[in-house]
């Protein structure tokens, strides 16, 4: 089984060309799309979506991901083998968040042209390198047959939540298609900070005064906070888009502080 | 075989996470997307799309549908068994139109946690409840093993066409991606009313004077009416979008009256 | 194996209905989407996308394509058998570019109603004619069982690149979701014209002075030219959309001339 994530969009022929190459090598392969609507060149977004989905697939699944602004350049092409999965794609940080949760066994740089298409374009390694390698890997070719083992792989740097003046400060990391604002503040960090004391969550000019459990709990047009299904603090509005109501965007700051220490004026817009 | 309809969009990881859960339970399962582009929380649209597609699938198909604004609240999770199919999703009316055409054998409220994921979030029952149940059902687990039989299920209320002052009055119920305006006026109701007499169809300021057979029959920029492939009266414009040309939206009134009784001024805009 | 291309969009139930019909006939069939986001009625775009993807699939693949503004009218429904593939859809030019590269063995007009759905709408031959024929073809029914052999099929006419005043003149033929401008100038024509001499490429008010190999080679905000993965001259901007930066659209002229003969003023906007 192969999962498939790219920033190619679904309008063009790119995704289908890659699937054709895989299926020409292994017609019995099952290919499941994770997303092809990653914003063009947005490695961080691709890494986030992959990290949220990959672990629900069966052991042995090959996770093929191509968000590849450096295609044709000096970045390596890698195959990472973990205890449970394979990760295949450009070495540009796309696997950062998934590999944080995995036990990496070894990493191979793809160099064995025997498993590539015979002509390799400088612009579409997805089709010419990654797709055929995915196909052969699904047939049982051993990872080390695709190239030499290497000792490291690229990670993207990203803003982690931090404590500032007694506040836990994070940011909007992803906005889903419902308009939910998913932060970089994990459930664990949140509860270690809050110790289940009373607190306030601030985003922009909005203050949210407690954590709800589910989307339907808020009032109409009232932003609420909850721990979402991916384990991150999330800002949401009942039956509506928090993104639109709060005019929020990726990177917007989210601050959490104890209620007692609060001097902010509550503003409803 | 499982069909799959949600309002999750195709950008995010939600659809893939659910597929991963299903395939982890039954790797041989075929999953076919109906749509994931239902407008967020639009149960009526989900119900319409499902009702138009479900019957073309093989007998025994599991129709998994998750448009679920009340997730985590008091709404039930149900599995409906009909003579030919299974319908699985939240009990909020999503199966209203499909079940009008089906012979329901029994309905079960999902309560047996043995078939759920071990941790159930309050925000994503699609992944934690419905996906694993779909997986086990596809493996042959009996419907009644998932919970207790119940006697009723939710239906959405919606505006049916009605006779007013000698006119048949309906509305735009769905607008497809070509911009065709699909009404809630069924073929049968239409012909019972018209008795194949000469008639006029009014939408907004536009009058359409007869029923065509196919999209290509109209003139450029001329709205036409026909019975669409789903069996409903439809307003269309040749090689163009009726939605744009007529500035139409869902819920717009469509009136049908006999030509003889007509006092309207014909307006072309 | 069946590939599937339409202009139906992914919001509606049309694509799923067709898949249901195919899988009801042959549940073991693998169906791979090429694109359903062809602009409504844009046969040329459908032909381009199909031609770029079809050849990567295994021999014997059935390529089902439905961009069909003339549905229900006089256009034929055809099944084209080539040495390696089947092409199935309306006879309106949709196979123009793919069949240029294929050795056609025979063409059949679909007339045998035994292989259609029992009721055929005038608006959705995709579901009522093409889907069931695809299903039966995938089961091994012989092409000539679907209808009579015919001697010709439709081609779309389109602007080919031409030499004008010593310049090679082409146009933007497709814009992909990255905003890359893909021209109708093939690699071979380009190099025959340029003979690897120094040249300038003009699009709108922009001049590009040499051919790069890969997307990452340009500077920020600098349009570059390269031969794309489909073998056509392509205008691109590093980590950005050439469409937006150059305010380009389909049909925009692209001119190539020798550097020595150049009298144009270089303009950066």
PDB file of C-alpha atoms in Angstrom, chain C residues 11-264:
ATOM      1  CA  UNK C  11     -18.081  18.297  -5.910  1.00  0.00           C
ATOM      2  CA  UNK C  12     -20.971  16.573  -7.658  1.00  0.00           C
ATOM      3  CA  UNK C  13     -22.114  12.973  -7.810  1.00  0.00           C
ATOM      4  CA  UNK C  14     -21.444  12.524 -11.524  1.00  0.00           C
ATOM      5  CA  UNK C  15     -17.978  10.963 -11.273  1.00  0.00           C
ATOM      6  CA  UNK C  16     -19.096   8.605  -8.494  1.00  0.00           C
ATOM      7  CA  UNK C  17     -22.191   7.533 -10.418  1.00  0.00           C
ATOM      8  CA  UNK C  18     -20.011   6.508 -13.355  1.00  0.00           C
ATOM      9  CA  UNK C  19     -17.619   4.624 -11.085  1.00  0.00           C
ATOM     10  CA  UNK C  20     -20.589   2.850  -9.517  1.00  0.00           C
ATOM     11  CA  UNK C  21     -21.804   1.710 -12.922  1.00  0.00           C
ATOM     12  CA  UNK C  22     -18.352   0.424 -13.890  1.00  0.00           C
ATOM     13  CA  UNK C  23     -17.834  -1.387 -10.586  1.00  0.00           C
ATOM     14  CA  UNK C  24     -21.303  -2.928 -10.713  1.00  0.00           C
ATOM     15  CA  UNK C  25     -20.230  -4.591 -13.954  1.00  0.00           C
ATOM     16  CA  UNK C  26     -16.653  -5.342 -12.939  1.00  0.00           C
ATOM     17  CA  UNK C  27     -16.031  -5.001  -9.186  1.00  0.00           C
ATOM     18  CA  UNK C  28     -12.357  -5.941  -9.588  1.00  0.00           C
ATOM     19  CA  UNK C  29     -11.611  -3.059 -11.884  1.00  0.00           C
ATOM     20  CA  UNK C  30      -9.016  -0.464 -10.795  1.00  0.00           C
ATOM     21  CA  UNK C  31     -10.106   3.072 -11.694  1.00  0.00           C
ATOM     22  CA  UNK C  32      -7.524   5.868 -11.613  1.00  0.00           C
ATOM     23  CA  UNK C  33      -8.558   9.509 -11.961  1.00  0.00           C
ATOM     24  CA  UNK C  34      -6.545  11.603 -14.390  1.00  0.00           C
ATOM     25  CA  UNK C  35      -8.494  14.805 -13.783  1.00  0.00           C
ATOM     26  CA  UNK C  36     -12.080  15.881 -13.276  1.00  0.00           C
ATOM     27  CA  UNK C  37     -11.143  19.549 -13.146  1.00  0.00           C
ATOM     28  CA  UNK C  38     -11.000  20.172 -16.887  1.00  0.00           C
ATOM     29  CA  UNK C  39     -12.742  23.514 -17.440  1.00  0.00           C
ATOM     30  CA  UNK C  40     -16.372  22.819 -18.367  1.00  0.00           C
ATOM     31  CA  UNK C  41     -16.652  21.954 -22.080  1.00  0.00           C
ATOM     32  CA  UNK C  42     -12.911  22.584 -22.716  1.00  0.00           C
ATOM     33  CA  UNK C  43     -12.144  19.704 -25.070  1.00  0.00           C
ATOM     34  CA  UNK C  44      -8.675  21.064 -25.860  1.00  0.00           C
ATOM     35  CA  UNK C  45      -7.643  21.080 -22.228  1.00  0.00           C
ATOM     36  CA  UNK C  46      -8.998  17.575 -21.727  1.00  0.00           C
ATOM     37  CA  UNK C  47      -7.084  16.408 -24.801  1.00  0.00           C
ATOM     38  CA  UNK C  48      -3.871  17.985 -23.486  1.00  0.00           C
ATOM     39  CA  UNK C  49      -4.113  16.432 -20.017  1.00  0.00           C
ATOM     40  CA  UNK C  50      -4.974  13.003 -21.406  1.00  0.00           C
ATOM     41  CA  UNK C  51      -2.081  13.110 -23.870  1.00  0.00           C
ATOM     42  CA  UNK C  52       0.357  13.915 -21.073  1.00  0.00           C
ATOM     43  CA  UNK C  53      -0.733  11.110 -18.755  1.00  0.00           C
ATOM     44  CA  UNK C  54      -2.044   8.141 -20.755  1.00  0.00           C
ATOM     45  CA  UNK C  55       1.246   6.621 -21.870  1.00  0.00           C
ATOM     46  CA  UNK C  56       2.516   6.060 -18.318  1.00  0.00           C
ATOM     47  CA  UNK C  57      -0.175   3.467 -17.643  1.00  0.00           C
ATOM     48  CA  UNK C  58       0.186  -0.266 -18.287  1.00  0.00           C
ATOM     49  CA  UNK C  59      -0.486  -1.664 -21.741  1.00  0.00           C
ATOM     50  CA  UNK C  60      -4.116  -2.587 -22.141  1.00  0.00           C
ATOM     51  CA  UNK C  61      -5.359   0.304 -19.993  1.00  0.00           C
ATOM     52  CA  UNK C  62      -8.762   1.715 -20.956  1.00  0.00           C
ATOM     53  CA  UNK C  63      -8.686   5.500 -21.106  1.00  0.00           C
ATOM     54  CA  UNK C  64     -12.209   6.752 -20.439  1.00  0.00           C
ATOM     55  CA  UNK C  65     -12.644  10.467 -21.134  1.00  0.00           C
ATOM     56  CA  UNK C  66     -15.858  12.475 -21.056  1.00  0.00           C
ATOM     57  CA  UNK C  67     -15.781  16.170 -21.906  1.00  0.00           C
ATOM     58  CA  UNK C  68     -18.976  16.209 -23.836  1.00  0.00           C
ATOM     59  CA  UNK C  69     -20.772  19.491 -24.571  1.00  0.00           C
ATOM     60  CA  UNK C  70     -22.606  17.788 -27.440  1.00  0.00           C
ATOM     61  CA  UNK C  71     -24.118  15.019 -25.316  1.00  0.00           C
ATOM     62  CA  UNK C  72     -27.414  13.755 -26.654  1.00  0.00           C
ATOM     63  CA  UNK C  73     -26.793  15.328 -30.078  1.00  0.00           C
ATOM     64  CA  UNK C  74     -25.374  13.924 -33.285  1.00  0.00           C
ATOM     65  CA  UNK C  75     -21.779  13.355 -32.224  1.00  0.00           C
ATOM     66  CA  UNK C  76     -20.767   9.691 -32.202  1.00  0.00           C
ATOM     67  CA  UNK C  77     -19.620   7.726 -29.189  1.00  0.00           C
ATOM     68  CA  UNK C  78     -16.384   5.921 -30.012  1.00  0.00           C
ATOM     69  CA  UNK C  79     -13.974   3.287 -28.851  1.00  0.00           C
ATOM     70  CA  UNK C  80     -10.509   3.592 -30.376  1.00  0.00           C
ATOM     71  CA  UNK C  81      -8.164   0.616 -30.140  1.00  0.00           C
ATOM     72  CA  UNK C  82      -4.453   1.322 -30.551  1.00  0.00           C
ATOM     73  CA  UNK C  83      -1.498  -1.025 -30.282  1.00  0.00           C
ATOM     74  CA  UNK C  84      -1.253  -0.454 -26.565  1.00  0.00           C
ATOM     75  CA  UNK C  85      -4.446   1.133 -25.250  1.00  0.00           C
ATOM     76  CA  UNK C  86      -8.170   1.728 -25.555  1.00  0.00           C
ATOM     77  CA  UNK C  87      -9.672   5.229 -25.758  1.00  0.00           C
ATOM     78  CA  UNK C  88     -13.355   5.561 -24.979  1.00  0.00           C
ATOM     79  CA  UNK C  89     -15.491   8.707 -25.116  1.00  0.00           C
ATOM     80  CA  UNK C  90     -17.375  11.154 -27.327  1.00  0.00           C
ATOM     81  CA  UNK C  91     -16.062  11.668 -30.857  1.00  0.00           C
ATOM     82  CA  UNK C  92     -15.352  15.365 -30.527  1.00  0.00           C
ATOM     83  CA  UNK C  93     -11.587  15.648 -30.689  1.00  0.00           C
ATOM     84  CA  UNK C  94     -10.830  14.693 -27.106  1.00  0.00           C
ATOM     85  CA  UNK C  95      -8.324  12.081 -28.305  1.00  0.00           C
ATOM     86  CA  UNK C  96      -6.578  14.344 -30.833  1.00  0.00           C
ATOM     87  CA  UNK C  97      -3.225  14.679 -29.074  1.00  0.00           C
ATOM     88  CA  UNK C  98      -3.051  11.182 -27.615  1.00  0.00           C
ATOM     89  CA  UNK C  99      -3.789   9.523 -30.966  1.00  0.00           C
ATOM     90  CA  UNK C 100      -1.064  11.582 -32.672  1.00  0.00           C
ATOM     91  CA  UNK C 101       1.365   9.484 -30.658  1.00  0.00           C
ATOM     92  CA  UNK C 102      -0.458   6.155 -31.029  1.00  0.00           C
ATOM     93  CA  UNK C 103      -0.792   3.547 -33.759  1.00  0.00           C
ATOM     94  CA  UNK C 104      -4.566   3.267 -34.256  1.00  0.00           C
ATOM     95  CA  UNK C 105      -5.788  -0.228 -35.063  1.00  0.00           C
ATOM     96  CA  UNK C 106      -9.495   0.413 -35.407  1.00  0.00           C
ATOM     97  CA  UNK C 107     -12.303   2.694 -34.322  1.00  0.00           C
ATOM     98  CA  UNK C 108     -15.784   1.537 -33.407  1.00  0.00           C
ATOM     99  CA  UNK C 109     -18.927   3.669 -33.087  1.00  0.00           C
ATOM    100  CA  UNK C 110     -20.807   2.517 -29.999  1.00  0.00           C
ATOM    101  CA  UNK C 111     -24.265   1.386 -31.089  1.00  0.00           C
ATOM    102  CA  UNK C 112     -24.924  -1.942 -29.398  1.00  0.00           C
ATOM    103  CA  UNK C 113     -27.468  -1.018 -26.728  1.00  0.00           C
ATOM    104  CA  UNK C 114     -26.963  -4.367 -25.068  1.00  0.00           C
ATOM    105  CA  UNK C 115     -23.938  -2.807 -23.357  1.00  0.00           C
ATOM    106  CA  UNK C 116     -25.616   0.446 -22.325  1.00  0.00           C
ATOM    107  CA  UNK C 117     -27.741   1.066 -19.242  1.00  0.00           C
ATOM    108  CA  UNK C 118     -31.352   0.119 -19.937  1.00  0.00           C
ATOM    109  CA  UNK C 119     -32.537   3.748 -19.826  1.00  0.00           C
ATOM    110  CA  UNK C 120     -30.377   6.294 -21.569  1.00  0.00           C
ATOM    111  CA  UNK C 121     -30.760   9.923 -20.542  1.00  0.00           C
ATOM    112  CA  UNK C 122     -30.111  12.630 -23.121  1.00  0.00           C
ATOM    113  CA  UNK C 123     -27.838  14.476 -20.711  1.00  0.00           C
ATOM    114  CA  UNK C 124     -25.500  11.938 -19.133  1.00  0.00           C
ATOM    115  CA  UNK C 125     -24.032   9.463 -21.604  1.00  0.00           C
ATOM    116  CA  UNK C 126     -21.018   9.211 -19.314  1.00  0.00           C
ATOM    117  CA  UNK C 127     -23.101   7.203 -16.889  1.00  0.00           C
ATOM    118  CA  UNK C 128     -25.509   5.570 -19.334  1.00  0.00           C
ATOM    119  CA  UNK C 129     -23.233   4.679 -22.264  1.00  0.00           C
ATOM    120  CA  UNK C 130     -19.521   5.142 -21.604  1.00  0.00           C
ATOM    121  CA  UNK C 131     -19.342   3.754 -18.065  1.00  0.00           C
ATOM    122  CA  UNK C 132     -21.080   0.450 -18.860  1.00  0.00           C
ATOM    123  CA  UNK C 133     -19.054   0.021 -22.064  1.00  0.00           C
ATOM    124  CA  UNK C 134     -15.867   0.617 -20.043  1.00  0.00           C
ATOM    125  CA  UNK C 135     -16.999  -1.983 -17.536  1.00  0.00           C
ATOM    126  CA  UNK C 136     -17.741  -4.625 -20.166  1.00  0.00           C
ATOM    127  CA  UNK C 137     -14.547  -3.828 -22.087  1.00  0.00           C
ATOM    128  CA  UNK C 138     -12.553  -4.354 -18.887  1.00  0.00           C
ATOM    129  CA  UNK C 139     -14.219  -7.777 -18.601  1.00  0.00           C
ATOM    130  CA  UNK C 140     -12.894  -8.745 -22.022  1.00  0.00           C
ATOM    131  CA  UNK C 141     -15.778  -7.968 -24.396  1.00  0.00           C
ATOM    132  CA  UNK C 142     -14.259  -7.394 -27.828  1.00  0.00           C
ATOM    133  CA  UNK C 143     -14.255  -3.828 -29.207  1.00  0.00           C
ATOM    134  CA  UNK C 144     -16.188  -4.827 -32.324  1.00  0.00           C
ATOM    135  CA  UNK C 145     -19.035  -6.176 -30.196  1.00  0.00           C
ATOM    136  CA  UNK C 146     -19.870  -2.625 -29.140  1.00  0.00           C
ATOM    137  CA  UNK C 147     -20.706  -1.397 -32.653  1.00  0.00           C
ATOM    138  CA  UNK C 148     -19.551  -1.022 -36.221  1.00  0.00           C
ATOM    139  CA  UNK C 149     -16.110  -0.076 -37.326  1.00  0.00           C
ATOM    140  CA  UNK C 150     -15.792   3.433 -38.737  1.00  0.00           C
ATOM    141  CA  UNK C 151     -13.017   4.959 -40.792  1.00  0.00           C
ATOM    142  CA  UNK C 152     -12.383   8.278 -39.185  1.00  0.00           C
ATOM    143  CA  UNK C 153     -12.664  10.172 -35.959  1.00  0.00           C
ATOM    144  CA  UNK C 154     -12.792  13.839 -35.049  1.00  0.00           C
ATOM    145  CA  UNK C 155      -9.772  15.969 -34.362  1.00  0.00           C
ATOM    146  CA  UNK C 156      -9.717  19.411 -32.914  1.00  0.00           C
ATOM    147  CA  UNK C 157      -7.924  22.093 -34.864  1.00  0.00           C
ATOM    148  CA  UNK C 158      -5.457  24.094 -32.878  1.00  0.00           C
ATOM    149  CA  UNK C 159      -2.779  26.639 -33.474  1.00  0.00           C
ATOM    150  CA  UNK C 160       0.575  25.038 -34.224  1.00  0.00           C
ATOM    151  CA  UNK C 161       3.793  27.005 -33.770  1.00  0.00           C
ATOM    152  CA  UNK C 162       4.870  28.752 -36.981  1.00  0.00           C
ATOM    153  CA  UNK C 163       7.825  30.691 -38.387  1.00  0.00           C
ATOM    154  CA  UNK C 164       7.019  34.395 -38.958  1.00  0.00           C
ATOM    155  CA  UNK C 165       9.642  36.940 -39.997  1.00  0.00           C
ATOM    156  CA  UNK C 166      12.394  34.656 -38.834  1.00  0.00           C
ATOM    157  CA  UNK C 167      10.769  34.139 -35.453  1.00  0.00           C
ATOM    158  CA  UNK C 168       9.298  30.938 -34.064  1.00  0.00           C
ATOM    159  CA  UNK C 169       5.855  31.939 -32.802  1.00  0.00           C
ATOM    160  CA  UNK C 170       3.820  29.811 -30.434  1.00  0.00           C
ATOM    161  CA  UNK C 171       1.413  30.396 -27.593  1.00  0.00           C
ATOM    162  CA  UNK C 172       0.550  29.483 -24.004  1.00  0.00           C
ATOM    163  CA  UNK C 173      -1.409  26.272 -24.322  1.00  0.00           C
ATOM    164  CA  UNK C 174      -1.907  25.258 -20.706  1.00  0.00           C
ATOM    165  CA  UNK C 175      -1.305  26.822 -17.307  1.00  0.00           C
ATOM    166  CA  UNK C 176      -0.706  24.320 -14.539  1.00  0.00           C
ATOM    167  CA  UNK C 177      -1.597  24.703 -10.893  1.00  0.00           C
ATOM    168  CA  UNK C 178       1.885  26.050 -10.081  1.00  0.00           C
ATOM    169  CA  UNK C 179       1.269  28.838 -12.593  1.00  0.00           C
ATOM    170  CA  UNK C 180       3.789  27.428 -15.080  1.00  0.00           C
ATOM    171  CA  UNK C 181       2.991  28.520 -18.651  1.00  0.00           C
ATOM    172  CA  UNK C 182       3.214  25.485 -20.905  1.00  0.00           C
ATOM    173  CA  UNK C 183       3.495  26.376 -24.584  1.00  0.00           C
ATOM    174  CA  UNK C 184       2.596  24.514 -27.749  1.00  0.00           C
ATOM    175  CA  UNK C 185       6.276  24.601 -28.794  1.00  0.00           C
ATOM    176  CA  UNK C 186       7.728  21.103 -28.630  1.00  0.00           C
ATOM    177  CA  UNK C 187      11.295  20.347 -27.668  1.00  0.00           C
ATOM    178  CA  UNK C 188      12.129  19.134 -31.176  1.00  0.00           C
ATOM    179  CA  UNK C 189      10.720  22.193 -32.949  1.00  0.00           C
ATOM    180  CA  UNK C 190      12.514  24.406 -30.493  1.00  0.00           C
ATOM    181  CA  UNK C 191      15.945  22.895 -31.061  1.00  0.00           C
ATOM    182  CA  UNK C 192      15.496  22.607 -34.836  1.00  0.00           C
ATOM    183  CA  UNK C 193      14.768  26.332 -34.865  1.00  0.00           C
ATOM    184  CA  UNK C 194      17.417  27.420 -32.391  1.00  0.00           C
ATOM    185  CA  UNK C 195      20.179  25.077 -33.590  1.00  0.00           C
ATOM    186  CA  UNK C 196      21.513  25.753 -30.089  1.00  0.00           C
ATOM    187  CA  UNK C 197      22.384  29.322 -31.061  1.00  0.00           C
ATOM    188  CA  UNK C 198      21.902  32.141 -28.622  1.00  0.00           C
ATOM    189  CA  UNK C 199      18.320  33.329 -28.545  1.00  0.00           C
ATOM    190  CA  UNK C 200      15.704  35.412 -26.815  1.00  0.00           C
ATOM    191  CA  UNK C 201      12.227  34.332 -25.780  1.00  0.00           C
ATOM    192  CA  UNK C 202       9.571  36.998 -25.560  1.00  0.00           C
ATOM    193  CA  UNK C 203       6.262  36.719 -23.741  1.00  0.00           C
ATOM    194  CA  UNK C 204       4.258  39.915 -23.391  1.00  0.00           C
ATOM    195  CA  UNK C 205       6.735  42.614 -22.411  1.00  0.00           C
ATOM    196  CA  UNK C 206       9.182  40.127 -20.936  1.00  0.00           C
ATOM    197  CA  UNK C 207      12.398  38.894 -22.528  1.00  0.00           C
ATOM    198  CA  UNK C 208      14.078  35.717 -21.396  1.00  0.00           C
ATOM    199  CA  UNK C 209      17.613  35.245 -22.566  1.00  0.00           C
ATOM    200  CA  UNK C 210      18.444  31.600 -22.173  1.00  0.00           C
ATOM    201  CA  UNK C 211      17.081  28.190 -21.512  1.00  0.00           C
ATOM    202  CA  UNK C 212      17.439  26.786 -18.027  1.00  0.00           C
ATOM    203  CA  UNK C 213      17.296  23.142 -16.991  1.00  0.00           C
ATOM    204  CA  UNK C 214      15.250  23.268 -13.814  1.00  0.00           C
ATOM    205  CA  UNK C 215      12.720  25.402 -11.928  1.00  0.00           C
ATOM    206  CA  UNK C 216      15.112  26.421  -9.146  1.00  0.00           C
ATOM    207  CA  UNK C 217      17.664  28.032 -11.454  1.00  0.00           C
ATOM    208  CA  UNK C 218      16.069  31.430 -11.845  1.00  0.00           C
ATOM    209  CA  UNK C 219      16.294  34.403  -9.524  1.00  0.00           C
ATOM    210  CA  UNK C 220      13.357  35.535  -7.406  1.00  0.00           C
ATOM    211  CA  UNK C 221      10.719  37.180  -9.631  1.00  0.00           C
ATOM    212  CA  UNK C 222      12.668  36.333 -12.802  1.00  0.00           C
ATOM    213  CA  UNK C 223      10.767  34.476 -15.515  1.00  0.00           C
ATOM    214  CA  UNK C 224      12.787  31.607 -16.937  1.00  0.00           C
ATOM    215  CA  UNK C 225      12.263  29.203 -19.825  1.00  0.00           C
ATOM    216  CA  UNK C 226      12.899  25.490 -19.826  1.00  0.00           C
ATOM    217  CA  UNK C 227      11.736  22.305 -21.499  1.00  0.00           C
ATOM    218  CA  UNK C 228       9.136  20.866 -19.136  1.00  0.00           C
ATOM    219  CA  UNK C 229       8.489  17.254 -18.243  1.00  0.00           C
ATOM    220  CA  UNK C 230       5.934  16.900 -21.057  1.00  0.00           C
ATOM    221  CA  UNK C 231       8.493  17.948 -23.696  1.00  0.00           C
ATOM    222  CA  UNK C 232       7.205  21.475 -24.286  1.00  0.00           C
ATOM    223  CA  UNK C 233       8.799  24.888 -23.817  1.00  0.00           C
ATOM    224  CA  UNK C 234       7.590  26.273 -20.509  1.00  0.00           C
ATOM    225  CA  UNK C 235       7.821  29.675 -18.819  1.00  0.00           C
ATOM    226  CA  UNK C 236       8.273  29.503 -15.078  1.00  0.00           C
ATOM    227  CA  UNK C 237       9.231  31.582 -12.037  1.00  0.00           C
ATOM    228  CA  UNK C 238      11.207  30.208  -9.120  1.00  0.00           C
ATOM    229  CA  UNK C 239       9.002  29.398  -6.116  1.00  0.00           C
ATOM    230  CA  UNK C 240       6.195  31.472  -7.614  1.00  0.00           C
ATOM    231  CA  UNK C 241       3.517  31.608 -10.285  1.00  0.00           C
ATOM    232  CA  UNK C 242       4.568  32.789 -13.740  1.00  0.00           C
ATOM    233  CA  UNK C 243       0.886  33.250 -14.507  1.00  0.00           C
ATOM    234  CA  UNK C 244       0.529  35.816 -11.740  1.00  0.00           C
ATOM    235  CA  UNK C 245       3.876  37.537 -12.175  1.00  0.00           C
ATOM    236  CA  UNK C 246       3.462  37.902 -15.939  1.00  0.00           C
ATOM    237  CA  UNK C 247      -0.315  38.340 -15.797  1.00  0.00           C
ATOM    238  CA  UNK C 248      -0.436  35.653 -18.471  1.00  0.00           C
ATOM    239  CA  UNK C 249      -3.372  33.729 -19.844  1.00  0.00           C
ATOM    240  CA  UNK C 250      -3.974  30.858 -22.233  1.00  0.00           C
ATOM    241  CA  UNK C 251      -3.375  31.889 -25.840  1.00  0.00           C
ATOM    242  CA  UNK C 252      -0.751  34.516 -25.009  1.00  0.00           C
ATOM    243  CA  UNK C 253       1.876  34.701 -27.717  1.00  0.00           C
ATOM    244  CA  UNK C 254       5.417  33.384 -27.172  1.00  0.00           C
ATOM    245  CA  UNK C 255       8.068  34.455 -29.696  1.00  0.00           C
ATOM    246  CA  UNK C 256      11.577  33.084 -30.090  1.00  0.00           C
ATOM    247  CA  UNK C 257      14.222  34.861 -32.089  1.00  0.00           C
ATOM    248  CA  UNK C 258      17.962  34.844 -32.496  1.00  0.00           C
ATOM    249  CA  UNK C 259      19.772  37.230 -30.186  1.00  0.00           C
ATOM    250  CA  UNK C 260      21.620  38.915 -33.035  1.00  0.00           C
ATOM    251  CA  UNK C 261      18.429  39.907 -34.813  1.00  0.00           C
ATOM    252  CA  UNK C 262      16.971  41.418 -31.727  1.00  0.00           C
ATOM    253  CA  UNK C 263      15.695  44.980 -31.715  1.00  0.00           C
ATOM    254  CA  UNK C 264      13.408  44.726 -28.718  1.00  0.00           C
TER     255      UNK C 264
END
